[in-house]
Structures are given as C-alpha cells and as structure tokens.
Short mmCIF file of C-alpha atoms in Angstrom, two decimals:
data_model
loop_
_atom_site.label_atom_id
_atom_site.label_comp_id
_atom_site.label_asym_id
_atom_site.label_seq_id
_atom_site.Cartn_x
_atom_site.Cartn_y
_atom_site.Cartn_z
CA MET A 212 -23.76 16.59 8.27
CA THR A 213 -23.06 16.44 4.54
CA ASN A 214 -22.49 19.49 2.26
CA VAL A 215 -25.98 18.81 0.91
CA GLU A 216 -27.63 19.02 4.48
CA ARG A 217 -25.40 22.01 5.35
CA LYS A 218 -27.67 24.94 6.16
CA TYR A 219 -27.06 28.68 5.16
CA VAL A 220 -26.94 30.75 8.50
CA GLY A 221 -27.00 34.22 7.20
CA GLY A 222 -24.58 36.83 6.37
CA PRO A 223 -22.46 37.40 3.18
CA LEU A 224 -22.25 34.37 0.98
CA THR A 225 -18.64 33.77 -0.04
CA LYS A 226 -18.67 30.20 -1.37
CA LEU A 227 -21.34 27.83 -2.63
CA TRP A 228 -21.52 24.14 -1.69
CA ASP A 229 -22.87 20.87 -2.92
CA ASP A 230 -22.24 17.11 -2.43
CA LYS A 231 -18.66 17.58 -3.75
CA GLY A 232 -17.58 20.36 -1.64
CA GLU A 233 -17.23 24.19 -1.54
CA PHE A 234 -16.67 26.25 -4.87
CA GLY A 235 -17.76 29.22 -6.80
CA GLN A 236 -16.96 33.04 -7.20
CA CYS A 237 -19.51 35.95 -7.24
CA VAL A 238 -19.21 37.78 -10.64
CA ARG A 239 -21.57 40.54 -9.97
CA ASP A 240 -24.36 41.56 -7.48
CA ASP A 241 -27.82 43.24 -8.29
CA VAL A 242 -28.68 41.36 -11.29
CA THR A 243 -31.81 42.47 -12.98
CA GLU A 244 -34.67 40.69 -14.54
CA GLU A 245 -33.22 41.90 -17.87
CA ASP A 246 -29.96 40.65 -17.01
CA ILE A 247 -31.27 37.12 -16.23
CA ARG A 248 -33.38 37.27 -19.44
CA ASP A 249 -30.22 37.76 -21.37
CA LEU A 250 -28.09 35.17 -19.57
CA LEU A 251 -30.88 32.73 -20.14
CA ARG A 252 -30.72 33.47 -24.05
CA GLU A 253 -26.85 33.17 -24.11
CA ALA A 254 -26.13 30.04 -22.19
CA PRO A 255 -27.57 27.23 -19.90
CA ILE A 256 -27.96 29.10 -16.66
CA ARG A 257 -28.67 27.12 -13.16
CA PHE A 258 -30.65 28.72 -10.28
CA LEU A 259 -29.79 28.34 -6.76
CA GLU A 260 -31.86 29.58 -3.90
CA VAL A 261 -30.38 30.73 -0.62
CA ASN A 262 -32.77 30.94 2.36
CA VAL A 263 -31.60 31.44 5.83
CA GLY A 264 -31.86 28.17 7.98
CA ARG A 265 -32.06 25.90 4.87
CA PRO A 266 -29.78 24.13 2.56
CA LEU A 267 -29.05 25.67 -0.61
CA ARG A 268 -31.70 24.73 -3.14
CA TRP A 269 -30.34 23.69 -6.53
CA ILE A 270 -32.79 23.96 -9.30
CA PRO A 271 -32.37 21.23 -11.95
CA LEU A 272 -31.06 22.62 -15.44
CA ASN A 273 -34.21 21.29 -17.16
CA GLU A 274 -36.31 23.23 -14.90
CA ARG A 275 -34.77 26.47 -15.09
CA PHE A 276 -37.42 28.31 -17.36
CA GLU A 277 -40.48 27.11 -15.38
CA PHE A 278 -38.59 28.22 -12.18
CA TRP A 279 -37.67 31.69 -13.48
CA LYS A 280 -41.47 32.13 -14.61
CA SER A 281 -42.71 31.36 -11.29
CA ILE A 282 -40.28 33.73 -9.20
CA ARG A 283 -39.42 36.37 -11.47
CA SER A 284 -42.37 38.78 -9.94
CA ASN A 285 -40.40 38.39 -6.81
CA LEU A 286 -37.10 39.72 -7.98
CA HIS A 287 -36.29 42.84 -6.08
CA VAL A 288 -36.35 46.12 -7.82
CA SER A 289 -35.55 49.52 -6.06
CA GLU A 290 -38.98 50.92 -6.86
CA LYS A 291 -40.44 48.31 -4.60
CA PRO A 292 -38.52 48.37 -1.48
CA TYR A 293 -40.97 46.72 0.93
CA LEU A 294 -41.91 42.92 1.53
CA GLU A 295 -45.33 43.77 1.12
CA ASP A 296 -44.83 45.02 -2.43
CA TYR A 297 -44.28 41.34 -3.59
CA PRO A 298 -46.51 38.29 -4.02
CA SER A 299 -46.52 36.33 -0.76
CA CYS A 300 -44.39 39.09 1.08
CA PHE A 301 -41.02 37.88 -0.07
CA PHE A 302 -38.28 38.84 -2.59
CA TYR A 303 -35.13 37.71 -4.04
CA SER A 304 -31.94 39.74 -4.61
CA ALA A 305 -29.93 38.18 -7.51
CA SER A 306 -26.14 37.65 -8.14
CA GLU A 307 -24.25 36.05 -10.89
CA TRP A 308 -21.80 33.32 -10.01
CA THR A 309 -19.31 30.93 -11.81
CA GLY A 310 -19.31 27.27 -10.85
CA ARG A 311 -16.85 24.67 -10.78
CA ASP A 312 -16.20 24.39 -14.47
CA GLY A 313 -16.93 27.84 -15.42
CA GLU A 314 -20.89 27.38 -15.62
CA ARG A 315 -22.89 30.30 -14.90
CA LEU A 316 -25.21 30.46 -11.87
CA ILE A 317 -27.76 32.87 -10.69
CA VAL A 318 -27.94 32.83 -6.98
CA LEU A 319 -31.39 34.01 -5.61
CA HIS A 320 -31.15 35.21 -1.99
CA LYS A 321 -34.54 34.97 -0.41
CA PHE A 322 -35.62 37.56 1.98
CA HIS A 323 -39.05 37.21 3.99
#
C-alpha cells in the first residue's frame, strides 16, 4: 500500500502523509471560522480532510476558496454540540499545521 492509499484509522493525528512520505507539525487546535478567514487572507492555505477509514483528502490549492465556502457551515462551534445541529449531520474540527516547506495547512477532522 502506498502512502496515498494509506487510511486514517482514528485516534490522535501526529503526522500527515502523502506520496512522498510522512511530515507535518500541528501548530494549534480549535481553529475557528474567523481564524481560517484570516489565514486565507494572509497566504495560500491548503485544506486537508481527515475521515476515519479513508485516505487523507488533499484539496488542490486552486480549489481552496470553493471548498471553504462549501464546508464552513459544518465547522464545529461550541454553541452547536450535536451532529444534528449541522447540515447533513456532520461537522469538522479544524487545526493548523505546517507542511514540509513551512506551508500552512488547515486539517479538517470530520465527525459523523
């Protein structure tokens, strides 16, 4: 199995992976919608979806704004603690990571 086919099996995420191997460092957890908007204004941000039983889903950089618009209503907020509070009964928790070359990543952990 290649790294691209490797599936996330659950638990704390300590490294990211792609076709070149493992890498990454978590900078902070509990990233908010406002944080993400600010990061998108500052520099190119790459999104990554993490979902149990599936390979990591890397969102192409040129699709970041479209992707963000499509999922931002599913970003977890403390005022909405239940899956039923979100469209299609799932939400994302967001964390900020650094990549191989210092690029900034938003890792979206999907809960359903």
